[in-house]
XYZ file of N, CA and C in Angstrom:
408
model
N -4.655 35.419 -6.557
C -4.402 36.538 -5.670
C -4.568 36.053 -4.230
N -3.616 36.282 -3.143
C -4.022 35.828 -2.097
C -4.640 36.735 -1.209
N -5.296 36.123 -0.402
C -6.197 37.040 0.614
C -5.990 37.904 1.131
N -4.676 38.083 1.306
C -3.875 39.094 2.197
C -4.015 40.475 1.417
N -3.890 40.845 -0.224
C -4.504 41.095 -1.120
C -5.720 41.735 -1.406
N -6.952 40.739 -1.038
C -7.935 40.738 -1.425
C -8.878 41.734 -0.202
N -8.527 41.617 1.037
C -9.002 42.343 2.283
C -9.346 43.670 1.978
N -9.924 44.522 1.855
C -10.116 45.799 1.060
C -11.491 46.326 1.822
N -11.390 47.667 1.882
C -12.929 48.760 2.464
C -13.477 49.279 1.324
N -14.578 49.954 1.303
C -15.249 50.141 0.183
C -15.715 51.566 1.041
N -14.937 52.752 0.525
C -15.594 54.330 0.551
C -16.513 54.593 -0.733
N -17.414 55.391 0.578
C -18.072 56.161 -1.007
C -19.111 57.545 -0.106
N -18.936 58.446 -1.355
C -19.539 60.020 -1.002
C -20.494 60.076 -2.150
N -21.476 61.478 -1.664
C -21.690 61.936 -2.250
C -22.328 63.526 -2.478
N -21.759 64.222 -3.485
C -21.727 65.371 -3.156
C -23.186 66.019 -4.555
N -23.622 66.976 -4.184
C -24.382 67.748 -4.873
C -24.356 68.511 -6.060
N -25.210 68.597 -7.129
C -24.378 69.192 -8.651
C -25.424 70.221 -8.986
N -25.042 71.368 -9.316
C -26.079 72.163 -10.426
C -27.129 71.561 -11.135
N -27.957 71.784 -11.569
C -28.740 70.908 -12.575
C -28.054 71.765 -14.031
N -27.839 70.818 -15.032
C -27.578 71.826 -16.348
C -27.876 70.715 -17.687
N -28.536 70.862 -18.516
C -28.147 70.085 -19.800
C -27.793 70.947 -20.927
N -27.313 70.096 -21.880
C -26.422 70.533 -22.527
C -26.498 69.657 -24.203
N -27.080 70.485 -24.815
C -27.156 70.016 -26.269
C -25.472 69.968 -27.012
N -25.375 68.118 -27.146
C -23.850 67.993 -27.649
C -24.367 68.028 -29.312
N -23.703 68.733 -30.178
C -23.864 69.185 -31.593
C -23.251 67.473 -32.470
N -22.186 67.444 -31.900
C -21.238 66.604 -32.001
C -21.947 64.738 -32.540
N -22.572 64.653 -31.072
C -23.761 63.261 -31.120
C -24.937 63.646 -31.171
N -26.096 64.948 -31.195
C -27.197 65.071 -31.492
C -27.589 64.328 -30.451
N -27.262 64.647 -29.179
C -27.657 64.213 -28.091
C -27.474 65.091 -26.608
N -28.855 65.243 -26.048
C -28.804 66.702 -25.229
C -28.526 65.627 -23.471
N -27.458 66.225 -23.190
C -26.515 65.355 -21.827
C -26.708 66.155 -20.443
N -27.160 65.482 -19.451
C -27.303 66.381 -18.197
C -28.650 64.916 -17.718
N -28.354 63.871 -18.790
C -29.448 62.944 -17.785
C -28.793 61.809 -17.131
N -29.344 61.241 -16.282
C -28.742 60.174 -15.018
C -28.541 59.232 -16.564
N -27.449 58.295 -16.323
C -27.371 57.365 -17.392
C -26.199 56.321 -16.330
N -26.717 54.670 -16.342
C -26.073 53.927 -15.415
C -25.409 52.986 -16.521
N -24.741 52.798 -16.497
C -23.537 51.659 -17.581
C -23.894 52.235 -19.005
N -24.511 50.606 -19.043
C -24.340 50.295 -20.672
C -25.539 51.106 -21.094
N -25.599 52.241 -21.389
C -26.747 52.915 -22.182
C -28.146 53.142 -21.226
N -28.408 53.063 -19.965
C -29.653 53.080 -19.499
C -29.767 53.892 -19.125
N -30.481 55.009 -19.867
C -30.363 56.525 -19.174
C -31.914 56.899 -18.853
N -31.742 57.582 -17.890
C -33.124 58.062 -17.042
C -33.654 59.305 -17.517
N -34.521 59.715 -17.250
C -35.324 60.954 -17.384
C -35.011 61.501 -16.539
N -34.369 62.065 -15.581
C -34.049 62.529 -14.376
C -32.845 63.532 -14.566
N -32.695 64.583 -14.702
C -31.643 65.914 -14.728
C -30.553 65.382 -13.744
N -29.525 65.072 -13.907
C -28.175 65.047 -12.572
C -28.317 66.112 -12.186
N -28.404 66.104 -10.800
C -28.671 66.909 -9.457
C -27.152 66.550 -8.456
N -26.197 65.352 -8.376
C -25.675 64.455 -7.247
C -24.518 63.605 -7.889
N -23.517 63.540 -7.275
C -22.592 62.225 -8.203
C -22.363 61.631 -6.955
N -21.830 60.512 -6.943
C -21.757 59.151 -5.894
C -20.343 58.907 -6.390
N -19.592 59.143 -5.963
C -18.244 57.902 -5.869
C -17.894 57.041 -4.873
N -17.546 55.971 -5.464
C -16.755 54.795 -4.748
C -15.550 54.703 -5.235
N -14.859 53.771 -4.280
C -13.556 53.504 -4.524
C -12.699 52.335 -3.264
N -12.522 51.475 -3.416
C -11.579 50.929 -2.359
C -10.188 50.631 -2.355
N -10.316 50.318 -0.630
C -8.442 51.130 -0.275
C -8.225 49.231 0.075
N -7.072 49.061 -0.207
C -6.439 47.846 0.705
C -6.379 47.774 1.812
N -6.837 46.623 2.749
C -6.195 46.894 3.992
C -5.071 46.129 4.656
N -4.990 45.424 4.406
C -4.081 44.470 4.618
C -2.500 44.498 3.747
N -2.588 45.068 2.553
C -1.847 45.427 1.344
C -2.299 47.049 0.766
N -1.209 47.607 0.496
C -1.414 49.139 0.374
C -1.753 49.492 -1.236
N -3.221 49.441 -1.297
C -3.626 50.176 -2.776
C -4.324 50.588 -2.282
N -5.245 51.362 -3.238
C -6.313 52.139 -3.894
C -6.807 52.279 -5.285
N -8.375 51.962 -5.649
C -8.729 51.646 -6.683
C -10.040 52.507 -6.476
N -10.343 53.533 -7.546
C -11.248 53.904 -8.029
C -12.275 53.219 -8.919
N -13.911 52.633 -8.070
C -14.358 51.695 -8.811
C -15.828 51.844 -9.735
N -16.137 53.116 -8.890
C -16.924 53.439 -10.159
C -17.421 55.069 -9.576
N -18.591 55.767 -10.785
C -18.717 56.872 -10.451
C -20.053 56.536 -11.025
N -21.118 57.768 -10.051
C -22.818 57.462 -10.650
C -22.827 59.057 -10.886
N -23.458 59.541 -12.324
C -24.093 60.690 -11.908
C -25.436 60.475 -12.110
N -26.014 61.279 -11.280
C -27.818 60.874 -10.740
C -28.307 61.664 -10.746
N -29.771 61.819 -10.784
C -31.009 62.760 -10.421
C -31.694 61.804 -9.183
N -31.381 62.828 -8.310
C -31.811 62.609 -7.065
C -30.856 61.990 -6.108
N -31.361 61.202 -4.797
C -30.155 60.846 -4.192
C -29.694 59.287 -4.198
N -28.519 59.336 -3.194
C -28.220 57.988 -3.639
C -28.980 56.504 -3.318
N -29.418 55.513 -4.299
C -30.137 54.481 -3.875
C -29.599 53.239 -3.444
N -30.461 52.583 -2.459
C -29.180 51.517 -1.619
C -28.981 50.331 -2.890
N -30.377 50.296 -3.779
C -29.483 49.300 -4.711
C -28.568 49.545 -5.517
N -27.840 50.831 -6.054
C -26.936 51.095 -6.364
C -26.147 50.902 -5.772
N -25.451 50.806 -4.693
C -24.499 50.354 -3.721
C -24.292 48.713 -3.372
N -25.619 48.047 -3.138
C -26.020 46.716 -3.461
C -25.464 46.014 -4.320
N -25.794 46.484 -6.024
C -25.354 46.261 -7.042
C -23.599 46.005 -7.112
N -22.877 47.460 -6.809
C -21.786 47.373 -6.909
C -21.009 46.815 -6.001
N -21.519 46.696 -4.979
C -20.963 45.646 -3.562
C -20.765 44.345 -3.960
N -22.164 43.626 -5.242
C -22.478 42.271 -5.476
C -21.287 41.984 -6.869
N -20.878 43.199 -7.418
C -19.757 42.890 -8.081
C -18.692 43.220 -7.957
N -18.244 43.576 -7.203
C -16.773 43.793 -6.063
C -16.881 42.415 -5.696
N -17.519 41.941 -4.844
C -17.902 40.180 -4.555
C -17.401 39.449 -5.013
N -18.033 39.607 -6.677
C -17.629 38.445 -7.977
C -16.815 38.573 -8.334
N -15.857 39.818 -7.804
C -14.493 39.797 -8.692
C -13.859 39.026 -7.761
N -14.235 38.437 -6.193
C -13.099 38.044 -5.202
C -12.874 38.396 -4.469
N -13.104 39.602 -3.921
C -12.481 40.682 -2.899
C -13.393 40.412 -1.778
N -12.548 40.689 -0.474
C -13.560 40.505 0.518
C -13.319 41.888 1.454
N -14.724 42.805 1.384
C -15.404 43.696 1.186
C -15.353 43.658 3.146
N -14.667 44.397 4.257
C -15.109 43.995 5.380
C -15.423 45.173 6.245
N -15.342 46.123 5.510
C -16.209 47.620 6.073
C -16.040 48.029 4.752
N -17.461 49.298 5.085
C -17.506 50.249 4.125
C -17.754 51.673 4.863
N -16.933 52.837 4.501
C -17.253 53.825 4.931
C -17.741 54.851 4.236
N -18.219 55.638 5.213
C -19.036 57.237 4.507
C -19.533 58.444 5.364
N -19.245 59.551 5.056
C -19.650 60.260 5.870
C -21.195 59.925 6.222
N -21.537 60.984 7.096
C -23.069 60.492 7.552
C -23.694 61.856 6.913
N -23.698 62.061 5.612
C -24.668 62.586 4.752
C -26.337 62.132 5.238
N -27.185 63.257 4.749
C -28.615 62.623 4.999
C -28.678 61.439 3.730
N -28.929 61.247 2.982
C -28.558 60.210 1.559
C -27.849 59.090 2.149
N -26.592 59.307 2.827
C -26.230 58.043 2.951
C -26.524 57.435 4.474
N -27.340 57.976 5.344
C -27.723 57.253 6.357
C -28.913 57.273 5.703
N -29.610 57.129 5.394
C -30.882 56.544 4.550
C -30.728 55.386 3.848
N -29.655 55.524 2.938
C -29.344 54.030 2.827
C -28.892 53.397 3.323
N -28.117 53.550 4.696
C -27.592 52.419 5.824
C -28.846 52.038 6.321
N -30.030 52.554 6.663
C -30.996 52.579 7.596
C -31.883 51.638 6.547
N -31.710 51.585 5.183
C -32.595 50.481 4.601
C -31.661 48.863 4.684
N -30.722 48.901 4.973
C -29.761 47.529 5.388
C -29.769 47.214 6.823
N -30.576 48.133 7.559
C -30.629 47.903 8.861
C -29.800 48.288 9.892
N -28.642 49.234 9.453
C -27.396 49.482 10.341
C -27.758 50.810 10.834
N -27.218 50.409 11.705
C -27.320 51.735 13.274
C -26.184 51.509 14.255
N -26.348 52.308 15.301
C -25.303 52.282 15.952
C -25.099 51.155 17.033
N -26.294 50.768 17.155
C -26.555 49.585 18.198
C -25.734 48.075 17.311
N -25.922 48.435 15.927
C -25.870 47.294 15.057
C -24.982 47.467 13.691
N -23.992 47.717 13.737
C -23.013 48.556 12.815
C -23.116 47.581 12.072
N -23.023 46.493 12.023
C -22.978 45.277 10.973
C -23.683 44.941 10.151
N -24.339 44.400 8.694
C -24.876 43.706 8.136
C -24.124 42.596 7.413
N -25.468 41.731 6.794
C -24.644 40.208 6.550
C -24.982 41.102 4.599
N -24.434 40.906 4.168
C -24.523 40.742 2.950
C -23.692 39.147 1.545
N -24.272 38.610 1.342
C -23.977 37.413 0.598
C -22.876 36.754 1.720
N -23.536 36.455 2.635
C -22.936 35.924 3.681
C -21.412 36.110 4.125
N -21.357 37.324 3.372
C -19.963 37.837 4.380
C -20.730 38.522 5.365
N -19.853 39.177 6.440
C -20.258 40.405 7.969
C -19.594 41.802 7.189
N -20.253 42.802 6.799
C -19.493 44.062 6.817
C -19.607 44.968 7.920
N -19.018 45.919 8.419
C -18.756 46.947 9.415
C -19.072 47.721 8.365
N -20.382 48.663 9.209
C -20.267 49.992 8.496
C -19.570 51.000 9.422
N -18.530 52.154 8.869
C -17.894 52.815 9.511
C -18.514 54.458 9.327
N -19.457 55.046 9.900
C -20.014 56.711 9.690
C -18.821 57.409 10.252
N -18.319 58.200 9.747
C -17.459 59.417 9.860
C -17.779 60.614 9.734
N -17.861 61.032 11.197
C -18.262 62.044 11.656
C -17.174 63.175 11.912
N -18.077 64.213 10.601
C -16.510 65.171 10.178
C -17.167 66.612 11.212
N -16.480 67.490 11.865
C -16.851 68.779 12.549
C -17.710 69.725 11.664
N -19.047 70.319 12.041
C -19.257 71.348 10.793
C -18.430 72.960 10.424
């Protein structure tokens, strides 16, 4: 794949959920808890879902790359995580945007980014973080 290709932003939101569980008859398994991939599910009621997704920039796509549902809000190693395998697939990751939710400037503010300093180094690439500031 050439680079031209590979140049891509990394969005991600996140919006707020009911709390509800829900006894499935089906699997004998009661659903409404945080659960991350392969089977690791939390004690924690989903409260929040997180999506990501990145756009091309250089070349015109869009790829939906993953979805979290959670109890509680979003954590920067969850973002970490999926940044470090966006990485390994090749892609070079050179902003990421998000509204400026309280959740997600909390986790910019644990990578160190502010406005003085929009940048962090992550696995020695430079990303731009981009806050988008929507009217209330």
């Amino acid at each position: 794949m050439s680079d031209n290709v590979c140049v891509c932003c990394l969005m991600f939101d996140e919006m707020s959920m009911r709390e509800y569980l829900h006894f499935n008859q089906k699997s004998e398994s009661i659903e409404g808890f945080g659960e991350f991939g392969s089977h690791d599910r939390t004690s924690n009621i989903v409260n929040h879902a997180l999506s990501c997704m990145l756009d091309g920039l250089l070349k015109r796509w869009k790829q939906p790359v993953a979805y979290y549902l959670i109890g509680g809000s979003t954590k920067v190693e969850m973002l970490l995580n999926l940044l470090m395998e966006i990485l390994d697939a090749r892609l070079i990751v050179v902003a990421a945007v998000c509204d400026v939710g309280a959740n997600n400037v909390q986790a910019l503010k644990q990578v160190r980014v502010s406005k003085k300093t929009p940048l962090f180094m992550f696995r020695d690439q430079q990303l731009r973080q981009c806050l988008i500031l929507l009217p209330a």
